[in-house]
PDB file of N, CA and C in Angstrom:
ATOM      1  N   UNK A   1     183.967  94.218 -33.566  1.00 62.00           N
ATOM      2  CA  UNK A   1     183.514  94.925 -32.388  1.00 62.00           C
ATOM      3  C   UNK A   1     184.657  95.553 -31.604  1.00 62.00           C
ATOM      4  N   UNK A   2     185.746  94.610 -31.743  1.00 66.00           N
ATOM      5  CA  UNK A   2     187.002  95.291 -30.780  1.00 66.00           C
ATOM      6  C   UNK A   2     187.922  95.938 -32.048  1.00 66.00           C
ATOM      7  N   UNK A   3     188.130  97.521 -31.837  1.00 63.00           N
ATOM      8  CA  UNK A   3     188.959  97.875 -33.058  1.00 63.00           C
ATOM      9  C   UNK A   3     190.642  97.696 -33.092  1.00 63.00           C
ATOM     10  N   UNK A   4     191.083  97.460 -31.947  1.00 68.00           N
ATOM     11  CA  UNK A   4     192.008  96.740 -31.201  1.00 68.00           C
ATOM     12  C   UNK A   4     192.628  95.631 -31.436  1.00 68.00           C
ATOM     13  N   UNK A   5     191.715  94.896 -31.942  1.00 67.00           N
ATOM     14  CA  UNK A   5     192.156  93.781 -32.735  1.00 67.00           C
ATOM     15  C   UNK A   5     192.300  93.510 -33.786  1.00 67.00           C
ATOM     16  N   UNK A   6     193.585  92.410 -34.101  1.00 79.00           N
ATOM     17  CA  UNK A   6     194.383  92.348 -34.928  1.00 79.00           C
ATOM     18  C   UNK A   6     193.646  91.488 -36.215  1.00 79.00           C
ATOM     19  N   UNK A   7     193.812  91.331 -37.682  1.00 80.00           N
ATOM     20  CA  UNK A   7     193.452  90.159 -38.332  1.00 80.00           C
ATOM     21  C   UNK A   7     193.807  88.699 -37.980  1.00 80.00           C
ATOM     22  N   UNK A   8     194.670  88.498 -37.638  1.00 78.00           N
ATOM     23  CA  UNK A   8     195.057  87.148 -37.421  1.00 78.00           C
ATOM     24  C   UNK A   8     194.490  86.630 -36.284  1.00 78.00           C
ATOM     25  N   UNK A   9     193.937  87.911 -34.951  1.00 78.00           N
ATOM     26  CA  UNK A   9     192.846  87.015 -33.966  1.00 78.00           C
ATOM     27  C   UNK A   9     191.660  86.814 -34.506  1.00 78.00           C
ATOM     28  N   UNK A  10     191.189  87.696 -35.252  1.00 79.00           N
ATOM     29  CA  UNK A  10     190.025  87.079 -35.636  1.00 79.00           C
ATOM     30  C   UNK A  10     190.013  85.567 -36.501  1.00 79.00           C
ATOM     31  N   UNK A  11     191.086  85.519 -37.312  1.00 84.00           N
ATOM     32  CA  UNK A  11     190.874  84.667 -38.631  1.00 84.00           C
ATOM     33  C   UNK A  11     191.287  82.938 -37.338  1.00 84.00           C
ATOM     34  N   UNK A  12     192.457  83.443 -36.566  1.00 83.00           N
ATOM     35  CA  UNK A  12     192.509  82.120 -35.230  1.00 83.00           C
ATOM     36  C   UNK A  12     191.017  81.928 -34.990  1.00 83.00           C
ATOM     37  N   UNK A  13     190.716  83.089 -34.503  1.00 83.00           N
ATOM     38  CA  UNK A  13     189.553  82.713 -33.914  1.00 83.00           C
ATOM     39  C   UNK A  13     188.543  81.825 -34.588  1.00 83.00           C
ATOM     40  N   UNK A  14     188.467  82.593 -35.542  1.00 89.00           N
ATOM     41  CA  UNK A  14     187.261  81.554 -36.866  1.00 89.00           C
ATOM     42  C   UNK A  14     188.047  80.347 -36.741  1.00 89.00           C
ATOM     43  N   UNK A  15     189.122  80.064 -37.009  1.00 91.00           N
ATOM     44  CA  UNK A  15     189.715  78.480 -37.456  1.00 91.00           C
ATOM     45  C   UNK A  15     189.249  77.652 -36.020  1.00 91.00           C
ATOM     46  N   UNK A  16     189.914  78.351 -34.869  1.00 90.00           N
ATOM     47  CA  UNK A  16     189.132  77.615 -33.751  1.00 90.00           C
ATOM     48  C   UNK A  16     187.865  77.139 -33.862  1.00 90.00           C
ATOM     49  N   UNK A  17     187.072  77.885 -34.002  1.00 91.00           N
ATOM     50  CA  UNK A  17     185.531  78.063 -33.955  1.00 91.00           C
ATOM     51  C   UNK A  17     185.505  76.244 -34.903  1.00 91.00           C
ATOM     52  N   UNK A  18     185.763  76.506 -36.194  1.00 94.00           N
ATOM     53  CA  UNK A  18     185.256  75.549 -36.854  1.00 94.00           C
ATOM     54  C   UNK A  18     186.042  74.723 -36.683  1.00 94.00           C
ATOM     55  N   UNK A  19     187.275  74.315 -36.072  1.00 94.00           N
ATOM     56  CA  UNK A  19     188.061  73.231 -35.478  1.00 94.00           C
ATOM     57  C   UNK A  19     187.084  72.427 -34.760  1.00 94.00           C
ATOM     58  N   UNK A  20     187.217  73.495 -33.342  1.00 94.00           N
ATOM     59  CA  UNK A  20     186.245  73.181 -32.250  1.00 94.00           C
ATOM     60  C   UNK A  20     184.668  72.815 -32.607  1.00 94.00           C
ATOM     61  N   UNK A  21     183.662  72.854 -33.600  1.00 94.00           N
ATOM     62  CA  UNK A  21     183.201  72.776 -33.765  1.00 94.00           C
ATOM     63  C   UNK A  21     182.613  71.638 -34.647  1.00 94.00           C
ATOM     64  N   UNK A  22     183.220  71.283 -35.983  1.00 96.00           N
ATOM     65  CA  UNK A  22     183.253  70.592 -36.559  1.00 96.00           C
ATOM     66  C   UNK A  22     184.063  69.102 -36.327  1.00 96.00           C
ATOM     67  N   UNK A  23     185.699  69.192 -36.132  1.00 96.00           N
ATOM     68  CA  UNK A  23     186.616  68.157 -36.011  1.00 96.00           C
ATOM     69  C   UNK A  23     185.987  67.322 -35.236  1.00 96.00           C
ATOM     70  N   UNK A  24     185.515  67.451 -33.585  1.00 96.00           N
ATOM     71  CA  UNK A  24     185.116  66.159 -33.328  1.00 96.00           C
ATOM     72  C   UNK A  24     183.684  65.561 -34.092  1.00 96.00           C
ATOM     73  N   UNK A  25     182.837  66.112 -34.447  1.00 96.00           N
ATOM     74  CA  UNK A  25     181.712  65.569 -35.451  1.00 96.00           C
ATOM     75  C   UNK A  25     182.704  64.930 -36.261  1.00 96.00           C
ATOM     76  N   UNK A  26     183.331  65.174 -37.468  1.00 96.00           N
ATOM     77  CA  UNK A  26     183.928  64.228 -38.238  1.00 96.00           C
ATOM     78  C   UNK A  26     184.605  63.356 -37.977  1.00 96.00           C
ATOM     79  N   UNK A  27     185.106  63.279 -36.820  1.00 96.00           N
ATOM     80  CA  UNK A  27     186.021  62.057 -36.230  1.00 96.00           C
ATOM     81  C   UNK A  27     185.107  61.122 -35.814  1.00 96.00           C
ATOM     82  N   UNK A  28     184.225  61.480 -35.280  1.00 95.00           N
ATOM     83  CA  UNK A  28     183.486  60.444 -34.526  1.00 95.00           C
ATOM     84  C   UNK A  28     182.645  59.981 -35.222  1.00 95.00           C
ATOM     85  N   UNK A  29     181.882  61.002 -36.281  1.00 91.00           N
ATOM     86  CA  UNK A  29     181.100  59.999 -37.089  1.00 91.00           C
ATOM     87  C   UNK A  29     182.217  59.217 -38.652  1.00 91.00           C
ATOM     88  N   UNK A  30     183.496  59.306 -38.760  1.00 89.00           N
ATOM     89  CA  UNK A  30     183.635  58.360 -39.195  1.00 89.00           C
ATOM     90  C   UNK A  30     184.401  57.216 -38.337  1.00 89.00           C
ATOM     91  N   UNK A  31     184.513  57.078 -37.103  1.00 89.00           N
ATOM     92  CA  UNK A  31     185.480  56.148 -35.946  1.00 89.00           C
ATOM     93  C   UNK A  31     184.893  55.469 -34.905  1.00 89.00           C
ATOM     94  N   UNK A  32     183.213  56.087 -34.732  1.00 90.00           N
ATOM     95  CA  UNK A  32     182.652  55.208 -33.996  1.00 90.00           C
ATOM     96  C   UNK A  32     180.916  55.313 -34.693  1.00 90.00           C
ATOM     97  N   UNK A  33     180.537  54.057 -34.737  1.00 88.00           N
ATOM     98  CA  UNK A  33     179.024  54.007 -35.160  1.00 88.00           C
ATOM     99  C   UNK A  33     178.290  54.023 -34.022  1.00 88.00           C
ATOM    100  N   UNK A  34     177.985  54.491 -33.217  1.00 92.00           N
ATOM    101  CA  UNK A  34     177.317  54.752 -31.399  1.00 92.00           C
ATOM    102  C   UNK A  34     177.138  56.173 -31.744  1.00 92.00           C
ATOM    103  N   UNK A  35     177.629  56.865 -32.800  1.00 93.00           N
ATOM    104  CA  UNK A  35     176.996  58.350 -32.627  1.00 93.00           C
ATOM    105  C   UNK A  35     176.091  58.570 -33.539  1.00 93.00           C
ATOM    106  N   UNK A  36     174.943  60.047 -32.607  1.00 94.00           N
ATOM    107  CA  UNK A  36     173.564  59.647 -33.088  1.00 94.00           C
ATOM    108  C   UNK A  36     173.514  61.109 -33.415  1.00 94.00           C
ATOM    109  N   UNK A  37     172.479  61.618 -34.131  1.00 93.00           N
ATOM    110  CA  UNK A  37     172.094  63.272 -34.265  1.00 93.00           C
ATOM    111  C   UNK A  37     172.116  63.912 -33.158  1.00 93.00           C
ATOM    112  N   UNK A  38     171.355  63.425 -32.510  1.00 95.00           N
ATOM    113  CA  UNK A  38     171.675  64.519 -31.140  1.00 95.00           C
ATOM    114  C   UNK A  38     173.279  64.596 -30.278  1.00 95.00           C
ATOM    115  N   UNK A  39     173.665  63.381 -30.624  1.00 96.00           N
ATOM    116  CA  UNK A  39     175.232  63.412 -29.955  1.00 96.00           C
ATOM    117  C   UNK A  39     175.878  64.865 -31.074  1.00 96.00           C
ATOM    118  N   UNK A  40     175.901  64.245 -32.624  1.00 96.00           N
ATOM    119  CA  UNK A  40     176.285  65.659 -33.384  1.00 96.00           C
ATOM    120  C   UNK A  40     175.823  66.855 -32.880  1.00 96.00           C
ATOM    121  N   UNK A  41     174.774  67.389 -32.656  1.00 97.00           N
ATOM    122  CA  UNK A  41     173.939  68.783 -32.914  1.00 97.00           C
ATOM    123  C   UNK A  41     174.480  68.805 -31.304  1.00 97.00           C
ATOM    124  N   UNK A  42     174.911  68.274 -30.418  1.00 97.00           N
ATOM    125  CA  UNK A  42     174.734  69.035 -29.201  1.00 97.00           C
ATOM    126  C   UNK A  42     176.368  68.765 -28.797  1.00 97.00           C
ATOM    127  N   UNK A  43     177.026  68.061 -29.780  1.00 97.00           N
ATOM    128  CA  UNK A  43     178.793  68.689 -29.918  1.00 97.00           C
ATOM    129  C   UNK A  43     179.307  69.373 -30.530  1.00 97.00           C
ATOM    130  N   UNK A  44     178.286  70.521 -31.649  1.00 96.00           N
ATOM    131  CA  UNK A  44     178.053  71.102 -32.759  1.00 96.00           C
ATOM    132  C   UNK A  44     178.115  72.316 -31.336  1.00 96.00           C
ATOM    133  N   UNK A  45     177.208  72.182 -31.166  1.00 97.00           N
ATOM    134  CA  UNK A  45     176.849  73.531 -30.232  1.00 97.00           C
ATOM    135  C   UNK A  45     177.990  73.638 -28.988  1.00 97.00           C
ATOM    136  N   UNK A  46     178.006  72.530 -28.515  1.00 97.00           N
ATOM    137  CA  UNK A  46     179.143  72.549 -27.410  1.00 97.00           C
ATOM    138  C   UNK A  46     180.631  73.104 -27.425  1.00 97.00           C
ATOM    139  N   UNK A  47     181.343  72.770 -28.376  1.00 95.00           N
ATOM    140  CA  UNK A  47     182.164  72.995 -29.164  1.00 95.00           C
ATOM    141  C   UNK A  47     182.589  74.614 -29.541  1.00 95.00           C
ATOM    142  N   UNK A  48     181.145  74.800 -30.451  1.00 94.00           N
ATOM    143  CA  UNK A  48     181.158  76.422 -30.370  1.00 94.00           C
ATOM    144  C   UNK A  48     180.953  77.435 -29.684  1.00 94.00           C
ATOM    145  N   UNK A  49     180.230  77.063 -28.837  1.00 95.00           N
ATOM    146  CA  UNK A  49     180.309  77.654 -27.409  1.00 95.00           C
ATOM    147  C   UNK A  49     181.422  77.888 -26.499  1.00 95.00           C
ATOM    148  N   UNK A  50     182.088  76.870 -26.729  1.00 94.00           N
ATOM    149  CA  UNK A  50     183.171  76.758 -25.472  1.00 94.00           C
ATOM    150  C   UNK A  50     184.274  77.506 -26.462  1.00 94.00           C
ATOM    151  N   UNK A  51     184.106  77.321 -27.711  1.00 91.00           N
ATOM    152  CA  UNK A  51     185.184  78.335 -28.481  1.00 91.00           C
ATOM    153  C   UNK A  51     185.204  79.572 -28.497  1.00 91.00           C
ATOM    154  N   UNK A  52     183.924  80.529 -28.485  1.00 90.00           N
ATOM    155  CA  UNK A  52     183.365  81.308 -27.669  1.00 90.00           C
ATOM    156  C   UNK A  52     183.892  82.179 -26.779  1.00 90.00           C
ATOM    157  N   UNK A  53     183.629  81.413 -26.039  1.00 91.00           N
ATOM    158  CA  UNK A  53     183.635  82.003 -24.703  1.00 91.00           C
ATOM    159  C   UNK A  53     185.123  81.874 -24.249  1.00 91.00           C
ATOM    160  N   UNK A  54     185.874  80.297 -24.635  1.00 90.00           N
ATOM    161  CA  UNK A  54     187.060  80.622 -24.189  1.00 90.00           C
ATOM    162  C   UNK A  54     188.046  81.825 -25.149  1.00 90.00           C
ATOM    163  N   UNK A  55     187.720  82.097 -26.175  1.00 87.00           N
ATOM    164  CA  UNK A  55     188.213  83.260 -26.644  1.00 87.00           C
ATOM    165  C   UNK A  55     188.033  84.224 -26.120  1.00 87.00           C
ATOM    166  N   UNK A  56     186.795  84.989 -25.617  1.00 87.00           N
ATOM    167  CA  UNK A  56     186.194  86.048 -25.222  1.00 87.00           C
ATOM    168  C   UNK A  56     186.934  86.506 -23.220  1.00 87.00           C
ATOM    169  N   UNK A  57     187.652  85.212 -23.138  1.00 87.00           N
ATOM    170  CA  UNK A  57     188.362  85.134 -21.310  1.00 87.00           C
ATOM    171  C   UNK A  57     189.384  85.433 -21.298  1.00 87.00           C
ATOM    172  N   UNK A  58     190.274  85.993 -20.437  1.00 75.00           N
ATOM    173  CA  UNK A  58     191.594  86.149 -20.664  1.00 75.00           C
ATOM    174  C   UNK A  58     191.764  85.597 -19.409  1.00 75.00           C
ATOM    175  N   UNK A  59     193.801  85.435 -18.977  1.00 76.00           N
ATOM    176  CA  UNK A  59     194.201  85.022 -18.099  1.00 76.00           C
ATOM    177  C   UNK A  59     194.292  83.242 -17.658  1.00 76.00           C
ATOM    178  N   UNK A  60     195.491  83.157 -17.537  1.00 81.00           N
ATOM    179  CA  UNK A  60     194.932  82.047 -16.609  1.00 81.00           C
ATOM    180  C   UNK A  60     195.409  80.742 -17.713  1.00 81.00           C
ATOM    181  N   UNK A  61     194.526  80.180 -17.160  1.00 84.00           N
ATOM    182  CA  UNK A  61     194.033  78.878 -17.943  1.00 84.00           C
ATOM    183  C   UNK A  61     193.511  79.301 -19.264  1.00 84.00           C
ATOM    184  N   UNK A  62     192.850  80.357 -19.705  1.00 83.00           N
ATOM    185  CA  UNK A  62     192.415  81.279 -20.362  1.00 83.00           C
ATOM    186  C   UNK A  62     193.068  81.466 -21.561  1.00 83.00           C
ATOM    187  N   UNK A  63     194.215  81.650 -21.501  1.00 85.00           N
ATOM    188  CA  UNK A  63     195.583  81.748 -22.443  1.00 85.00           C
ATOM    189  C   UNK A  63     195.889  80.912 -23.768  1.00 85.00           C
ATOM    190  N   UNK A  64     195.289  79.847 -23.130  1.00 88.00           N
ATOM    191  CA  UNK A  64     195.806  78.777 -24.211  1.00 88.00           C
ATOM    192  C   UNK A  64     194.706  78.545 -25.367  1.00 88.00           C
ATOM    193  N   UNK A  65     195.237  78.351 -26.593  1.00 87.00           N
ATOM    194  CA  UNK A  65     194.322  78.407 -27.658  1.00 87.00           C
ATOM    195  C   UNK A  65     192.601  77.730 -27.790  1.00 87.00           C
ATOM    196  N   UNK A  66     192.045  78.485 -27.747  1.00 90.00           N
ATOM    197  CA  UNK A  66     190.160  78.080 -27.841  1.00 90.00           C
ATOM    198  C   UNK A  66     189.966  76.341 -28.455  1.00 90.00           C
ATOM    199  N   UNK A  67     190.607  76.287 -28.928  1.00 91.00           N
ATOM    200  CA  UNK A  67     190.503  75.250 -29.798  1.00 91.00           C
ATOM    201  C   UNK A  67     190.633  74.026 -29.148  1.00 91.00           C
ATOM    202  N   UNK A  68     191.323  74.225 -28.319  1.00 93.00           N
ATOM    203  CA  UNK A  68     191.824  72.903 -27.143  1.00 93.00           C
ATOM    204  C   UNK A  68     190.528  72.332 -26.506  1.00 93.00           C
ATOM    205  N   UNK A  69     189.939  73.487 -25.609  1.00 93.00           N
ATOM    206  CA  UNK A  69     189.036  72.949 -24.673  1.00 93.00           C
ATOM    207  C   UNK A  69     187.540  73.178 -26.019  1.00 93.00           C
ATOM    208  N   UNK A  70     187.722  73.797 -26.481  1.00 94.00           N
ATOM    209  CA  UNK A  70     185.955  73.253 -27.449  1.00 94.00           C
ATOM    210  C   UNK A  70     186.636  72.169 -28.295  1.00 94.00           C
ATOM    211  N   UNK A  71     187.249  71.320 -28.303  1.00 96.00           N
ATOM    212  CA  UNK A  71     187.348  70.026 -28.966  1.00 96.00           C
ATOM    213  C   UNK A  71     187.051  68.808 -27.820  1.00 96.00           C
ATOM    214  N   UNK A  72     187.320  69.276 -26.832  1.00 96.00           N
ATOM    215  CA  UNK A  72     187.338  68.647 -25.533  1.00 96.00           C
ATOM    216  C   UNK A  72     186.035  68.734 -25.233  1.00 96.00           C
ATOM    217  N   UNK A  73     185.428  70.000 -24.962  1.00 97.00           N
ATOM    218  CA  UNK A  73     183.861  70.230 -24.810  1.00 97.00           C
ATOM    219  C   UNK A  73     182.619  69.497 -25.801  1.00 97.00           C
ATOM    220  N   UNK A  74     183.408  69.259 -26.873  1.00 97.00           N
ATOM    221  CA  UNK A  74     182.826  68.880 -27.703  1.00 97.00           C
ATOM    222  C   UNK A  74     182.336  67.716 -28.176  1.00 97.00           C
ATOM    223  N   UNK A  75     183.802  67.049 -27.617  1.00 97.00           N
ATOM    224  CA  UNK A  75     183.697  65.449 -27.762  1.00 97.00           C
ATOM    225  C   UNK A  75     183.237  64.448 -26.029  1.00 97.00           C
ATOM    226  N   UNK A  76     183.255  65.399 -25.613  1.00 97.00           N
ATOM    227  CA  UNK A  76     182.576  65.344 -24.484  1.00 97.00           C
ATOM    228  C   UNK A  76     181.261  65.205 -24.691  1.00 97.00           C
ATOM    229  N   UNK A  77     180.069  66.127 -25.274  1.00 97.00           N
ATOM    230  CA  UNK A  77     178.919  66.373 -25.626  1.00 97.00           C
ATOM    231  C   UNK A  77     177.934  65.249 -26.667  1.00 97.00           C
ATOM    232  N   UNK A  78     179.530  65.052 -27.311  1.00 97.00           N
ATOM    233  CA  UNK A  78     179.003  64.142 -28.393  1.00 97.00           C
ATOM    234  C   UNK A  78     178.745  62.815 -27.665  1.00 97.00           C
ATOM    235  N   UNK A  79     179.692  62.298 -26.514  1.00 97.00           N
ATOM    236  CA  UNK A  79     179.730  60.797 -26.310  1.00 97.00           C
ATOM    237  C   UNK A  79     178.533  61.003 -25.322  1.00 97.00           C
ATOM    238  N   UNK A  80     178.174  61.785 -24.489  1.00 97.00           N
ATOM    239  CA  UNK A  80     177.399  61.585 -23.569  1.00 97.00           C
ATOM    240  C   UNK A  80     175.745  61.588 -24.110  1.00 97.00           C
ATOM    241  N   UNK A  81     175.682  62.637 -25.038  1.00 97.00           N
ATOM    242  CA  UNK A  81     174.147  62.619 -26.019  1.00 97.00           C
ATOM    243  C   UNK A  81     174.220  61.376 -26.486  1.00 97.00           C
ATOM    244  N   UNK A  82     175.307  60.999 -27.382  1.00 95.00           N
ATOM    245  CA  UNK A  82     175.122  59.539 -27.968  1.00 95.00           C
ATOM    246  C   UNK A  82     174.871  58.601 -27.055  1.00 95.00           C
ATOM    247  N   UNK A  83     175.398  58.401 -26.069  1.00 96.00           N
ATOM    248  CA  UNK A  83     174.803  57.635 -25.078  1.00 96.00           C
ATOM    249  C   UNK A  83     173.567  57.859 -24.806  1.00 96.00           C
ATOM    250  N   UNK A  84     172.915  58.684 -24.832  1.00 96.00           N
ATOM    251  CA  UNK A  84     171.728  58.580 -24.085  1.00 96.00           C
ATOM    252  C   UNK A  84     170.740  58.329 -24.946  1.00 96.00           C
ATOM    253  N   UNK A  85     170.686  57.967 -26.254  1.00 94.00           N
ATOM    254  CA  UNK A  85     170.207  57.580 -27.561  1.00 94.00           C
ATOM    255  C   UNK A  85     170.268  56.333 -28.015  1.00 94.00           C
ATOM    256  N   UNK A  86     169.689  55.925 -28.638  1.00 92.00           N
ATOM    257  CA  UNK A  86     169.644  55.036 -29.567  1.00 92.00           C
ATOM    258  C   UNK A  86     170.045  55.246 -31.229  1.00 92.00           C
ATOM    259  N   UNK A  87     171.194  54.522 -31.548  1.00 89.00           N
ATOM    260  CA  UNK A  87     172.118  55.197 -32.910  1.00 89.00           C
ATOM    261  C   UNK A  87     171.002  54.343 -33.933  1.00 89.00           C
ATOM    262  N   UNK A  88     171.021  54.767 -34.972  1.00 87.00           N
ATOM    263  CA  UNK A  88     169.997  54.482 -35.662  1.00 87.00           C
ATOM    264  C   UNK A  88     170.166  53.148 -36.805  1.00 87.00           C
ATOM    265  N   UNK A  89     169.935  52.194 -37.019  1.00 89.00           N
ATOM    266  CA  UNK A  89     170.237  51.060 -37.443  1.00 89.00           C
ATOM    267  C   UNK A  89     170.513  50.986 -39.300  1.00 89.00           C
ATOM    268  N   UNK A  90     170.342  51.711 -39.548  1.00 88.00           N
ATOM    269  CA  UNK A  90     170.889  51.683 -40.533  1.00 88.00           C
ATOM    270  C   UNK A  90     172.416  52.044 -40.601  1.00 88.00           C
ATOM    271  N   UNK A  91     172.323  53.301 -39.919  1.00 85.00           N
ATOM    272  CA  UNK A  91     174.203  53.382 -39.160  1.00 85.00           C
ATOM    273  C   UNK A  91     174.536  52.616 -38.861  1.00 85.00           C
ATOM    274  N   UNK A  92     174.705  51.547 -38.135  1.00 86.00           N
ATOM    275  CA  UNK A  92     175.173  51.137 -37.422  1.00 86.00           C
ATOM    276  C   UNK A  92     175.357  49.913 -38.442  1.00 86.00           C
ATOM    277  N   UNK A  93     174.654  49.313 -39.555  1.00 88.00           N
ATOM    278  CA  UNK A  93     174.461  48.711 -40.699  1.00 88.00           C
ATOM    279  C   UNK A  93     175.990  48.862 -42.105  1.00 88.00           C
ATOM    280  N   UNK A  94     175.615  50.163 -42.057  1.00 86.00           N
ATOM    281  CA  UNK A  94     176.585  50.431 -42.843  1.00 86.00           C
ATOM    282  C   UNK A  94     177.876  50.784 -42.575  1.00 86.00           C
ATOM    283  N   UNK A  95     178.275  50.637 -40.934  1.00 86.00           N
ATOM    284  CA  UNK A  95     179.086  50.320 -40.137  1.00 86.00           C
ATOM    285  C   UNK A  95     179.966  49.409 -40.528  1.00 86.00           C
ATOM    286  N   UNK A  96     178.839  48.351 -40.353  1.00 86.00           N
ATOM    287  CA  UNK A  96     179.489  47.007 -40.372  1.00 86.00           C
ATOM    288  C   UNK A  96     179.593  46.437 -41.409  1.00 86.00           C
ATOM    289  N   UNK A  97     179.175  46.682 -42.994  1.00 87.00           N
ATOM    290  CA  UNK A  97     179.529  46.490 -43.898  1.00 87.00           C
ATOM    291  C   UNK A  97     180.821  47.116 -44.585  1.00 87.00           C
ATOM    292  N   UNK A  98     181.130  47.995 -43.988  1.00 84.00           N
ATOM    293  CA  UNK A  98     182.440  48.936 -44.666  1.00 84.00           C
ATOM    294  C   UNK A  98     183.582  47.962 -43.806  1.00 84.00           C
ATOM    295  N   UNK A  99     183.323  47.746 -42.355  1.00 80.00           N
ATOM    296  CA  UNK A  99     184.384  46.786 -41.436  1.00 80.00           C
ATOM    297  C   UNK A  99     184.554  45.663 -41.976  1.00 80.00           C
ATOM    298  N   UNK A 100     183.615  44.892 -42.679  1.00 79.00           N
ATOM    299  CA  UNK A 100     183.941  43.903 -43.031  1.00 79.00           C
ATOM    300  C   UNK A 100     184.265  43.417 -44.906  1.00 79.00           C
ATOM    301  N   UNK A 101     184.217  44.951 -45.369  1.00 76.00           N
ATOM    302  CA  UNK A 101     184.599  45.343 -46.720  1.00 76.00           C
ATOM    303  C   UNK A 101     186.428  44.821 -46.790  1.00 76.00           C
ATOM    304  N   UNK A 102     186.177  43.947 -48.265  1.00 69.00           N
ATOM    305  CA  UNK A 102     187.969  43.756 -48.208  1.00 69.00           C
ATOM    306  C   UNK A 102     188.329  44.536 -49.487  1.00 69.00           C
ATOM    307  N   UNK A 103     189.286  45.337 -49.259  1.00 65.00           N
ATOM    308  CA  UNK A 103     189.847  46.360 -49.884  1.00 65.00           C
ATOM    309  C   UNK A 103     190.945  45.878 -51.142  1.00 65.00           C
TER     310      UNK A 103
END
């Protein structure tokens, strides 16, 4: 859309996007068993949003790479949905069999 721009903002941009988007989902669902689908799908969205938009801002606070605050936005989204849920018992099952797995 912007002809102005360079390849390497866009291709940042994408890596943000799916940084911000993805990384905290995979961290959290393999580091804490308390996260539930809706904690994912609404740090899924959070994430990409805030990658978004903080790309699309200039100035400021603005400046600093997208990726920062939609990982932040993200894992934000995730702990607070998961909280407000019930994680589903089989998760939370196979949790505790891998913790107490001897390697």
């Amino acid at each position: 859309l912007d002809p102005d721009s360079s390849i390497f903002n866009l291709v940042s941009c994408a890596w943000g996007g799916i940084g911000a988007t993805f990384g905290p989902l995979i961290l959290f669902s393999l580091f804490w068993k308390r996260m539930t689908l809706s904690g994912a799908i609404a740090g899924m969205i959070a994430g990409g949003v805030a990658d978004l938009l903080w790309y699309n801002l200039s100035g400021g606070i603005f400046d600093i790479y997208e990726i920062i605050p939609g990982f932040i936005f993200s894992s934000l989204a995730i702990i607070v949905f998961s909280l407000m849920t019930k994680p589903s018992d089989e998760v939370v099952e196979e949790f505790e069999s891998v913790k107490d797995a001897k390697i």
